[in-house]
Short mmCIF file of C-alpha atoms in Angstrom, two decimals:
data_model
loop_
_atom_site.label_atom_id
_atom_site.label_comp_id
_atom_site.label_asym_id
_atom_site.label_seq_id
_atom_site.Cartn_x
_atom_site.Cartn_y
_atom_site.Cartn_z
CA MET A 60 20.62 163.65 144.14
CA LYS A 61 24.01 165.19 143.39
CA LYS A 62 25.73 162.47 145.40
CA TRP A 63 24.22 159.78 143.16
CA LEU A 64 25.21 161.72 140.06
CA TRP A 65 28.82 161.94 141.30
CA MET A 66 28.87 158.24 142.10
CA LEU A 67 27.48 157.39 138.67
CA LEU A 68 30.01 159.65 136.97
CA THR A 69 32.88 158.16 138.98
CA VAL A 70 31.88 154.58 138.12
CA THR A 71 31.53 155.50 134.44
CA LEU A 72 34.98 157.11 134.34
CA LEU A 73 36.57 154.14 136.09
CA MET A 74 34.98 151.74 133.62
CA ALA A 75 36.17 153.83 130.67
CA LEU A 76 39.70 154.00 132.11
CA THR A 77 39.74 150.24 132.67
CA LEU A 78 38.64 149.56 129.10
CA PHE A 79 41.28 151.96 127.75
CA LEU A 80 44.11 150.44 129.75
CA SER A 81 43.05 146.91 128.89
CA SER A 82 42.89 147.76 125.18
CA VAL A 83 46.41 149.19 125.30
CA ALA A 84 47.73 146.14 127.13
CA LEU A 85 45.97 143.72 124.81
CA ALA A 86 47.92 144.97 121.81
CA ASP A 87 51.04 143.45 123.44
CA ASP A 88 51.24 139.77 122.60
CA PRO A 89 52.02 137.64 125.68
CA THR A 90 54.63 135.70 123.67
CA THR A 91 58.07 136.77 122.41
CA CYS A 92 56.96 136.38 118.79
CA ASP A 93 56.79 140.11 118.02
CA ASP A 94 59.94 141.06 119.92
CA ALA A 95 62.86 142.83 118.22
CA GLY A 96 64.69 140.50 115.88
CA CYS A 97 61.65 138.29 115.34
CA HIS A 98 58.27 139.25 113.92
CA GLU A 99 58.51 142.81 115.19
CA GLY A 100 55.97 144.99 113.41
CA ILE A 101 53.71 142.17 112.25
CA GLU A 102 50.07 143.16 111.96
CA ASP A 103 47.53 142.28 114.65
CA ILE A 104 45.46 139.42 113.34
CA ARG A 105 42.34 141.34 114.38
CA ASP A 106 41.48 144.71 115.92
CA PRO A 107 43.08 144.65 119.41
CA ASN A 108 39.73 145.73 120.88
CA SER A 109 37.79 142.91 119.24
CA GLY A 110 36.47 139.99 121.24
CA MET A 111 38.43 137.54 119.10
CA PHE A 112 41.77 139.30 119.71
CA ILE A 113 41.10 139.56 123.44
CA GLN A 114 40.30 135.85 123.60
CA ILE A 115 43.42 134.87 121.62
CA ASN A 116 45.67 136.87 123.92
CA ALA A 117 43.95 135.51 127.02
CA LEU A 118 44.66 131.97 125.82
CA GLY A 119 48.32 132.63 125.02
CA GLY A 120 48.69 134.80 121.92
CA CYS A 121 50.33 133.63 118.71
CA THR A 122 50.85 130.06 119.90
CA VAL A 123 47.10 129.56 120.27
CA CYS A 124 46.89 129.39 116.48
CA HIS A 125 50.44 128.64 115.32
CA GLY A 126 51.72 126.36 118.07
CA GLY A 127 55.45 126.42 118.72
CA ASP A 128 57.22 127.84 121.76
CA GLY A 129 56.08 131.35 122.60
CA THR A 130 58.84 131.91 125.16
CA ALA A 131 61.76 131.17 122.81
CA THR A 132 64.22 133.78 121.61
CA ASP A 133 65.46 132.01 118.46
CA ALA A 134 63.51 130.89 115.40
CA ASP A 135 64.40 127.19 115.52
CA THR A 136 63.18 126.78 119.08
CA ALA A 137 60.16 129.03 118.57
CA HIS A 138 59.07 127.01 115.55
CA GLY A 139 59.92 123.67 117.12
CA GLY A 140 57.57 120.96 118.25
CA VAL A 141 54.04 121.21 116.93
CA PHE A 142 54.11 124.31 114.71
CA TYR A 143 51.50 125.39 112.12
CA PRO A 144 52.68 127.94 109.50
CA ASP A 145 49.11 127.99 108.12
CA PRO A 146 46.77 127.35 111.08
CA GLY A 147 43.75 127.44 108.76
CA SER A 148 44.61 124.21 106.94
CA VAL A 149 41.54 122.01 107.05
CA TRP A 150 43.70 119.04 108.00
CA ILE A 151 44.79 120.52 111.33
CA ALA A 152 42.09 123.15 111.91
CA GLU A 153 40.41 121.16 114.69
CA ASN A 154 43.56 121.93 116.73
CA THR A 155 43.62 125.61 115.77
CA CYS A 156 40.58 127.46 114.43
CA GLY A 157 38.22 124.76 115.67
CA GLN A 158 39.74 124.19 119.10
CA SER A 159 37.56 124.33 122.20
CA GLY A 160 36.28 127.82 122.87
CA CYS A 161 36.92 129.03 119.34
CA HIS A 162 35.16 127.95 116.12
CA GLU A 163 34.25 124.46 117.27
CA GLY A 164 32.61 122.23 114.68
CA TYR A 165 33.58 124.29 111.66
CA PRO A 166 36.52 122.09 110.57
CA TYR A 167 34.27 119.01 110.69
CA ASN A 168 31.68 120.77 108.56
CA LEU A 169 34.18 122.17 106.06
CA GLU A 170 35.83 118.79 105.50
CA ARG A 171 32.44 117.51 104.28
CA ALA A 172 31.37 120.60 102.33
CA LEU A 173 31.59 120.98 98.56
CA MET A 174 34.42 123.48 98.98
CA ASN A 175 36.57 120.51 100.03
CA THR A 176 35.02 117.40 98.45
CA GLU A 177 34.01 118.83 95.03
CA ALA A 178 31.65 115.87 94.88
CA GLY A 179 29.11 117.59 92.63
CA LYS A 180 31.69 118.58 90.05
CA ILE A 181 33.12 115.06 90.03
CA GLN A 182 29.73 113.41 89.65
CA GLY A 183 28.56 115.75 86.88
CA ASN A 184 31.71 115.47 84.79
CA THR A 185 32.26 111.73 85.17
CA TRP A 186 28.59 111.06 84.44
CA ALA A 187 28.95 113.05 81.19
CA TRP A 188 31.77 110.65 80.26
CA GLY A 189 29.47 107.71 80.98
CA ILE A 190 31.58 106.39 83.86
CA PRO A 191 29.10 106.04 86.76
CA ASP A 192 25.96 104.05 86.03
CA SER A 193 23.59 106.24 88.09
CA TYR A 194 23.01 109.75 89.42
CA ALA A 195 24.17 108.72 92.88
CA VAL A 196 27.11 110.74 94.20
CA LYS A 197 29.83 108.39 95.42
CA TRP A 198 33.21 110.06 94.75
CA GLY A 199 35.02 113.01 96.29
CA ASN A 200 38.55 114.34 96.59
CA TYR A 201 39.02 112.27 99.75
CA ASP A 202 37.47 109.41 101.66
CA VAL A 203 34.98 110.89 104.11
CA ASP A 204 31.88 109.86 106.03
CA ASP A 205 29.42 111.61 108.34
CA PRO A 206 29.39 109.86 111.72
CA ASP A 207 27.31 112.53 113.48
CA GLY A 208 24.18 111.64 111.52
CA ALA A 209 21.77 113.29 109.10
CA THR A 210 20.61 116.19 111.26
CA PRO A 211 22.59 119.32 110.30
CA ALA A 212 25.05 120.37 112.99
CA MET A 213 24.26 124.04 112.46
CA GLY A 214 21.32 126.19 111.43
CA THR A 215 17.91 127.00 112.84
CA ASP A 216 15.39 124.33 113.75
CA SER A 217 13.40 125.25 110.62
CA TYR A 218 16.51 124.86 108.47
CA LYS A 219 17.34 121.49 109.98
CA SER A 220 13.80 120.17 109.45
CA TYR A 221 13.77 121.41 105.87
CA MET A 222 17.14 119.82 105.04
CA GLU A 223 16.16 116.49 106.63
CA ALA A 224 13.07 116.43 104.41
CA LEU A 225 15.21 117.15 101.34
CA MET A 226 17.52 114.25 102.21
CA VAL A 227 14.58 111.88 102.27
CA LYS A 228 13.27 113.20 98.95
CA PHE A 229 16.64 113.33 97.12
CA PRO A 230 18.90 110.67 98.69
CA ASP A 231 21.26 110.57 95.68
CA VAL A 232 22.50 114.12 96.30
CA PHE A 233 22.96 113.68 100.05
CA PRO A 234 25.43 110.80 100.32
CA GLN A 235 26.35 109.41 103.72
CA SER A 236 29.95 108.86 102.64
CA LEU A 237 32.35 109.46 99.74
CA THR A 238 35.32 107.50 98.48
CA LYS A 239 38.35 109.07 96.86
CA LEU A 240 38.11 109.42 93.09
CA PRO A 241 39.97 106.39 91.66
CA ALA A 242 43.10 106.71 89.54
CA PRO A 243 42.82 104.23 86.64
CA SER A 244 46.02 102.82 85.17
CA VAL A 245 47.00 103.15 81.52
CA ASP A 246 46.02 99.52 80.94
CA GLU A 247 42.60 100.11 82.50
CA ILE A 248 42.03 103.16 80.30
CA LEU A 249 43.04 101.21 77.16
CA ALA A 250 40.54 98.52 78.11
CA ASP A 251 37.81 101.06 78.89
CA PRO A 252 38.57 104.41 77.14
CA LYS A 253 35.85 106.36 78.94
CA LEU A 254 37.96 106.11 82.11
CA ALA A 255 40.17 108.75 80.49
CA GLY A 256 37.53 111.14 81.81
CA ILE A 257 38.83 110.52 85.32
CA THR A 258 42.36 111.45 84.25
CA TYR A 259 41.00 114.62 82.67
CA GLN A 260 39.01 115.36 85.81
CA GLN A 261 42.02 114.98 88.09
CA HIS A 262 44.34 116.99 85.86
CA ASP A 263 42.07 119.90 84.94
CA CYS A 264 39.27 120.14 87.48
CA GLN A 265 40.33 119.15 90.98
CA ARG A 266 42.97 121.69 92.05
CA CYS A 267 40.47 124.22 93.42
CA HIS A 268 39.43 122.88 96.77
CA VAL A 269 40.34 124.06 100.23
CA GLY A 270 42.33 120.93 101.07
CA VAL A 271 45.24 122.26 99.01
CA LYS A 272 46.93 125.60 98.36
CA GLY A 273 46.31 127.56 95.17
CA ARG A 274 48.55 126.99 92.19
CA SER A 275 51.62 129.19 91.85
CA LYS A 276 50.20 131.49 89.20
CA ARG A 277 49.23 135.17 89.17
CA GLY A 278 45.82 135.57 90.77
CA ASP A 279 45.69 132.01 92.11
CA TRP A 280 47.70 132.36 95.34
CA ARG A 281 45.77 131.41 98.48
CA GLY A 282 45.96 129.52 101.74
CA MET A 283 44.36 126.23 102.75
CA GLY A 284 41.16 125.45 104.60
CA CYS A 285 39.92 128.46 106.58
CA SER A 286 42.83 130.53 105.23
CA ALA A 287 41.70 130.00 101.63
CA CYS A 288 38.94 132.55 102.23
CA HIS A 289 39.75 134.38 105.46
CA ILE A 290 43.42 135.28 104.86
CA PRO A 291 44.18 137.79 102.07
CA TYR A 292 46.62 137.05 99.25
CA SER A 293 47.45 139.48 96.45
CA ASN A 294 47.41 138.59 92.76
CA GLU A 295 51.21 138.59 92.82
CA GLY A 296 51.48 136.55 96.03
CA TYR A 297 53.81 139.00 97.82
CA TYR A 298 53.75 140.00 101.47
CA GLU A 299 53.06 143.73 101.85
CA GLY A 300 52.94 144.12 105.61
CA ASN A 301 55.44 145.33 108.22
CA ASP A 302 57.02 142.11 109.47
CA PRO A 303 60.77 142.37 108.66
CA VAL A 304 61.15 138.58 108.73
CA LEU A 305 58.53 138.02 106.04
CA LEU A 306 59.75 141.01 104.04
CA ALA A 307 63.29 139.59 104.02
CA ARG A 308 62.29 136.26 102.50
CA THR A 309 63.65 135.98 98.95
CA VAL A 310 64.26 133.40 96.26
CA THR A 311 67.20 133.23 93.88
CA ASP A 312 66.82 132.20 90.24
CA GLU A 313 69.30 130.23 88.15
CA GLU A 314 71.13 133.42 87.18
CA GLY A 315 71.61 134.49 90.78
CA ASN A 316 68.96 137.21 90.78
CA GLU A 317 67.04 137.66 94.03
CA SER A 318 63.36 138.51 94.19
CA PRO A 319 60.74 138.55 96.96
CA MET A 320 59.25 135.18 97.84
CA GLN A 321 55.79 134.55 96.42
CA GLY A 322 52.96 132.57 97.94
CA VAL A 323 52.97 134.62 101.14
CA LEU A 324 49.88 136.19 102.67
CA LEU A 325 49.27 139.85 101.74
CA LYS A 326 49.06 140.93 105.38
CA HIS A 327 48.74 139.14 108.70
CA THR A 328 45.04 139.83 109.14
CA ILE A 329 41.72 138.01 108.93
CA PHE A 330 38.95 138.89 106.51
CA GLY A 331 35.46 138.09 107.70
CA THR A 332 32.24 140.04 108.08
CA ARG A 333 31.64 143.74 108.65
CA GLU A 334 32.44 143.10 112.31
CA SER A 335 36.07 142.43 111.37
CA GLY A 336 36.34 145.71 109.49
CA GLN A 337 36.25 144.32 105.97
CA GLY A 338 34.56 141.63 103.97
CA MET A 339 36.24 139.09 101.72
CA PRO A 340 37.01 140.67 98.34
CA VAL A 341 35.80 139.06 95.13
CA GLU A 342 39.44 138.53 94.16
CA THR A 343 39.75 136.03 97.02
CA CYS A 344 36.86 133.98 95.64
CA ASN A 345 38.29 134.27 92.14
CA SER A 346 41.52 132.52 93.10
CA CYS A 347 39.32 129.46 92.53
CA HIS A 348 36.17 130.60 90.74
CA ASN A 349 37.79 131.68 87.47
CA ARG A 350 37.23 128.47 85.51
CA GLY A 351 34.20 126.29 84.86
CA LYS A 352 31.28 128.70 84.71
CA ARG A 353 33.67 131.67 85.08
CA ILE A 354 31.16 132.97 87.61
CA GLY A 355 33.67 135.06 89.57
CA THR A 356 35.44 136.78 86.68
CA THR A 357 32.23 137.55 84.80
CA PHE A 358 30.81 139.01 88.03
CA GLN A 359 33.71 141.49 87.87
CA GLY A 360 33.05 142.12 84.19
CA PHE A 361 36.00 140.19 82.74
CA MET A 362 35.67 138.17 79.55
CA GLU A 363 38.47 135.91 78.34
CA PHE A 364 40.24 137.40 75.34
CA PRO A 365 42.91 135.89 73.06
CA TYR A 366 44.95 139.07 72.65
CA GLY A 367 47.10 141.04 75.09
CA THR A 368 45.52 144.44 74.60
CA PRO A 369 45.09 146.98 76.03
CA PHE A 370 48.86 147.59 76.09
CA ASP A 371 50.53 149.31 79.02
CA GLU A 372 52.40 152.64 78.83
CA ASN A 373 55.52 150.82 77.59
CA GLY A 374 53.72 148.98 74.84
CA ASN A 375 53.78 145.65 76.66
CA MET A 376 50.84 143.26 76.62
CA GLN A 377 48.88 142.82 79.84
CA PRO A 378 50.12 140.11 82.20
CA LYS A 379 48.04 136.97 82.43
CA LEU A 380 45.61 136.60 85.33
CA HIS A 381 44.63 133.04 86.31
CA THR A 382 46.81 132.03 83.29
CA LYS A 383 44.42 133.84 80.94
CA LYS A 384 44.03 137.26 79.32
CA TYR A 385 40.88 139.29 79.77
CA LEU A 386 38.96 142.17 78.26
CA PHE A 387 36.87 144.25 80.66
CA MET A 388 33.28 144.43 79.41
CA LYS A 389 30.77 145.38 82.11
CA THR A 390 30.44 144.44 85.74
CA ASP A 391 27.50 142.44 86.96
CA LEU A 392 24.67 144.71 88.14
CA HIS A 393 25.18 143.61 91.74
CA TYR A 394 28.88 144.52 91.60
CA GLU A 395 28.39 148.03 90.26
CA LEU A 396 29.19 150.91 92.61
CA GLU A 397 26.01 152.72 91.61
CA SER A 398 22.78 150.86 91.04
CA ARG A 399 19.40 152.18 89.90
CA PRO A 400 17.82 155.12 91.75
CA GLU A 401 16.72 154.48 95.35
CA ASN A 402 19.00 151.42 95.67
CA PRO A 403 21.89 151.58 98.13
CA GLU A 404 25.25 152.66 96.74
CA GLY A 405 28.25 150.38 96.99
CA ARG A 406 28.84 147.07 95.30
CA MET A 407 27.88 143.70 96.73
CA LEU A 408 30.44 141.04 97.56
CA CYS A 409 29.99 137.32 96.99
CA GLN A 410 29.39 136.82 100.71
CA ASP A 411 26.41 139.19 100.67
CA CYS A 412 24.43 136.39 99.02
CA HIS A 413 26.40 133.24 99.82
CA THR A 414 25.85 132.43 103.47
CA GLY A 415 28.09 131.00 106.14
CA LEU A 416 26.25 127.68 106.01
CA GLU A 417 26.92 127.50 102.27
CA MET A 418 30.62 128.18 102.62
CA HIS A 419 31.39 126.18 105.75
CA GLY A 420 28.78 123.47 105.32
CA ASP A 421 26.39 122.25 107.97
CA GLY A 422 28.10 118.96 108.84
CA ASN A 423 26.40 116.86 106.18
CA ILE A 424 27.90 115.69 102.88
CA PHE A 425 26.49 117.43 99.83
CA GLY A 426 26.49 116.06 96.30
CA THR A 427 25.48 119.19 94.41
CA THR A 428 25.42 122.96 94.79
CA LEU A 429 21.63 122.79 94.57
CA ALA A 430 21.76 121.01 97.93
CA GLN A 431 24.27 123.31 99.63
CA VAL A 432 23.46 126.77 98.20
CA GLU A 433 20.81 128.54 100.29
CA ILE A 434 20.09 131.72 98.34
CA GLU A 435 17.95 132.17 95.24
CA CYS A 436 17.04 135.31 93.28
CA ALA A 437 13.48 135.18 94.64
CA ASP A 438 14.78 135.46 98.20
CA CYS A 439 15.53 139.13 97.53
CA HIS A 440 13.46 139.94 94.45
CA GLY A 441 10.32 137.93 95.15
CA THR A 442 8.14 136.42 92.44
CA PRO A 443 5.57 138.05 90.11
CA ASP A 444 2.84 137.54 92.71
CA LYS A 445 4.63 137.44 96.09
CA TYR A 446 7.08 139.58 98.03
CA PRO A 447 10.18 137.80 99.36
CA TRP A 448 8.87 137.76 102.93
CA GLU A 449 5.68 136.04 101.74
CA LEU A 450 7.54 133.06 100.27
CA PRO A 451 7.82 129.76 102.16
CA LEU A 452 11.15 128.43 103.40
CA GLY A 453 13.12 126.89 100.53
#
């Protein structure tokens, strides 16, 4: 009996030692990217012990996502060839985030999701101007179709069946393709003044989609595509990590004054689910969701306010956030740190309700949030006569 115990103990210790040594080795990128003089000190994109980090290193390290030459010793060569400064961009993500063995299919889905097409916003606003002659959704930010068919590419069998039934019942909000929103000329607008609504739409409503970066304003800095949500940016847009190369990047104004470059990620890390160590903060969502319904800023308790009070300790007015000034009123109940008795403590994030299928899409083209959003209040709170788990799907 003791012999078996010793054998079991020996095997256990060897396994533990192997895991320890492999975790130490995995923190060393197989490329020269983090060598002295380059990106030495840059943060690990994920926990070195995580499955994602192990897989990235096994496939080649930094170059798996960024491309370039991982054996080079100078920046020009390292960043030569096919190089992606922002690997999350939806326009190249099938070669990076969505490559074989990683998050396959997600770039295809995201390109057709409302986060990229904004088809619902376009249809609603242009219809209010009297431009389209029906409720059918036909315009998006870009030309796009859905060659893989009506069956959702992701989700459970029950979800897929339910969505296919919805498409049959509401064909106008599940288009098979979209064409890019037209750009009428001045002469066309003079001949048909309601077309000015398209100019308004393009100028004021279409900058917040994941096909482009955020505007260069406080609170609006963000990446593109996957990076728009999964890579953190601060309100000020400064890098605050340990990479000397990124820290050394500066800009010089007309008077010769240097300042840190803006529009750089906060740290070289990925936000995701609890498995990645942290969720996506509401501020990330609010780099877009601060206009329209103001759903993100009101969730935090901010109301737009014409004055600059409260003043800071030097008597200066508060800086603008999202180009606006705010007065803090009261956070949404779900965002409060303490809820009513017997409820869990700790505020909810947007992603606690808004699912992965909502954010990434399921491969089909949606024409309204009512088609793409999965969650409703009753899913958690039930109805007057039924508990949530007694309700049917949908």
